[in-house]
């Protein structure tokens, strides 16, 4: 109950869509990481919203190895290697990357400096950003659990 049993499998997510989705994830992160096309960088937005739990900038270096491992996994999936086992994660990965890109787009438009916006305006950006990144993590976890046989790759989000 409450689960969607029609989550995409590898037969629904073509190797081209998978590879293009990964490339899109990397491209969005490069744009926001470098401030291309005039967008604010994550560092700029994060600096405007300091918290006691915001990690230091060096902590975000973990995303380099994560993106490399996701790229390797994408290469395996898109090439058809270990398709029967890896097919379980194609749909969750594409959904995760979409959630991460949507989070990035919403996070990037937070008012800077934060004092120049009402609490309602900030909440209008932060609430959907939290929803997108939370849903992305749930999907990635679902894919990981499906890969090790712990749960189906579909779920309530």
Coordinates of C-alpha atoms in Angstrom, one line a residue:
X1 CA 0.0 0.0 0.0
X2 CA 1.2 3.5 -0.9
X3 CA 3.8 2.1 -3.3
X4 CA 4.0 2.8 -7.0
X5 CA 4.6 -0.5 -8.8
X6 CA 5.3 1.0 -12.2
X7 CA 8.7 2.5 -11.5
X8 CA 10.9 2.5 -14.6
X9 CA 13.3 -0.4 -15.1
X10 CA 16.2 -0.6 -17.5
X11 CA 13.8 -1.7 -20.2
X12 CA 12.0 1.7 -19.7
X13 CA 15.2 3.7 -19.3
X14 CA 17.3 3.4 -22.4
X15 CA 21.1 3.5 -22.2
X16 CA 21.0 6.8 -24.1
X17 CA 18.5 8.4 -21.6
X18 CA 20.6 7.1 -18.7
X19 CA 23.9 8.6 -20.2
X20 CA 22.2 11.8 -21.1
X21 CA 20.7 12.1 -17.6
X22 CA 24.1 11.6 -16.0
X23 CA 25.6 14.2 -18.4
X24 CA 22.8 16.6 -17.5
X25 CA 23.6 16.1 -13.8
X26 CA 27.3 16.9 -14.3
X27 CA 26.5 19.9 -16.6
X28 CA 24.1 21.4 -14.0
X29 CA 26.7 21.0 -11.3
X30 CA 29.4 22.6 -13.4
X31 CA 27.2 25.6 -14.2
X32 CA 26.3 26.2 -10.5
X33 CA 29.8 25.2 -9.2
X34 CA 31.5 27.7 -11.5
X35 CA 28.8 30.4 -11.7
X36 CA 28.5 30.1 -15.4
X37 CA 25.8 32.2 -17.3
X38 CA 25.6 34.5 -14.3
X39 CA 24.1 32.1 -11.9
X40 CA 25.1 32.2 -8.2
X41 CA 27.4 29.5 -7.1
X42 CA 26.5 27.1 -4.3
X43 CA 29.3 28.7 -2.2
X44 CA 27.7 32.2 -2.7
X45 CA 24.3 31.0 -1.6
X46 CA 25.6 28.9 1.3
X47 CA 27.7 31.9 2.5
X48 CA 24.6 34.0 2.6
X49 CA 22.8 31.3 4.7
X50 CA 25.3 30.2 7.4
X51 CA 24.2 27.7 9.9
X52 CA 25.9 25.8 12.8
X53 CA 25.6 22.5 10.8
X54 CA 26.8 23.8 7.4
X55 CA 30.0 21.9 6.7
X56 CA 33.2 23.6 5.6
X57 CA 33.8 24.1 1.9
X58 CA 36.4 21.3 1.7
X59 CA 33.8 18.8 2.8
X60 CA 32.1 19.2 -0.6
X61 CA 35.1 17.7 -2.3
X62 CA 33.4 14.3 -1.6
X63 CA 31.2 15.0 -4.7
X64 CA 34.2 14.4 -7.0
X65 CA 34.5 10.7 -6.1
X66 CA 30.8 10.4 -6.0
X67 CA 30.4 11.7 -9.5
X68 CA 33.2 9.5 -10.7
X69 CA 31.6 6.4 -9.3
X70 CA 28.2 7.4 -10.7
X71 CA 29.9 7.9 -14.0
X72 CA 31.5 4.4 -13.8
X73 CA 28.1 2.9 -12.9
X74 CA 26.5 4.8 -15.8
X75 CA 29.1 3.4 -18.2
X76 CA 28.5 -0.1 -17.0
X77 CA 24.7 0.3 -17.3
X78 CA 24.8 2.1 -20.7
X79 CA 27.2 -0.5 -22.2
X80 CA 24.9 -3.4 -21.1
X81 CA 27.4 -4.8 -18.7
X82 CA 25.8 -6.7 -15.9
X83 CA 22.4 -5.5 -17.2
X84 CA 20.3 -8.0 -15.2
X85 CA 21.6 -6.9 -11.9
X86 CA 22.3 -3.3 -12.6
X87 CA 18.9 -2.7 -14.3
X88 CA 17.4 -2.3 -10.9
X89 CA 19.1 1.1 -10.4
X90 CA 18.7 2.8 -13.7
X91 CA 15.3 4.3 -12.9
X92 CA 16.2 5.3 -9.4
X93 CA 19.4 7.0 -10.6
X94 CA 17.6 9.0 -13.3
X95 CA 15.0 10.1 -10.8
X96 CA 17.7 10.9 -8.2
X97 CA 19.6 13.1 -10.7
X98 CA 16.4 14.9 -11.7
X99 CA 15.7 15.6 -8.0
X100 CA 19.3 16.9 -7.6
X101 CA 19.0 19.2 -10.6
X102 CA 15.7 20.5 -9.5
X103 CA 17.1 21.2 -6.0
X104 CA 20.0 23.0 -7.6
X105 CA 17.7 25.2 -9.7
X106 CA 15.6 26.2 -6.6
X107 CA 18.6 26.6 -4.3
X108 CA 20.3 28.8 -6.8
X109 CA 17.4 31.4 -6.7
X110 CA 17.4 31.9 -3.0
X111 CA 17.5 35.6 -2.2
X112 CA 21.0 36.9 -1.6
X113 CA 21.6 38.6 0.7
X114 CA 19.1 36.8 2.8
X115 CA 18.1 40.0 4.8
X116 CA 16.7 41.4 1.5
X117 CA 13.8 38.9 1.5
X118 CA 10.8 38.1 3.6
X119 CA 10.7 34.8 5.6
X120 CA 7.9 33.7 3.2
X121 CA 10.0 34.3 0.2
X122 CA 12.9 32.3 1.6
X123 CA 10.5 29.5 2.7
X124 CA 9.1 29.5 -0.9
X125 CA 12.6 28.4 -2.1
X126 CA 13.8 26.4 0.8
X127 CA 10.8 24.1 1.2
X128 CA 10.8 22.8 -2.4
X129 CA 14.6 22.6 -2.3
X130 CA 14.4 20.3 0.7
X131 CA 11.6 18.3 -0.9
X132 CA 13.6 17.7 -4.1
X133 CA 16.9 16.8 -2.4
X134 CA 15.0 14.5 0.1
X135 CA 13.2 12.7 -2.7
X136 CA 16.5 12.3 -4.6
X137 CA 18.1 10.6 -1.6
X138 CA 15.1 8.3 -1.0
X139 CA 15.3 7.2 -4.7
X140 CA 19.1 6.6 -4.5
X141 CA 18.6 4.6 -1.3
X142 CA 15.8 2.6 -3.0
X143 CA 18.1 1.8 -5.9
X144 CA 20.9 0.7 -3.6
X145 CA 18.6 -1.5 -1.6
X146 CA 17.2 -3.1 -4.7
X147 CA 20.7 -3.7 -6.0
X148 CA 21.6 -5.8 -2.9
X149 CA 18.2 -7.4 -2.8
X150 CA 16.9 -5.6 0.2
X151 CA 13.8 -3.8 -1.3
X152 CA 12.1 -3.0 -4.5
X153 CA 13.5 0.1 -6.4
X154 CA 10.1 1.8 -6.3
X155 CA 8.6 3.5 -3.3
X156 CA 6.3 6.2 -2.0
X157 CA 8.4 9.0 -3.4

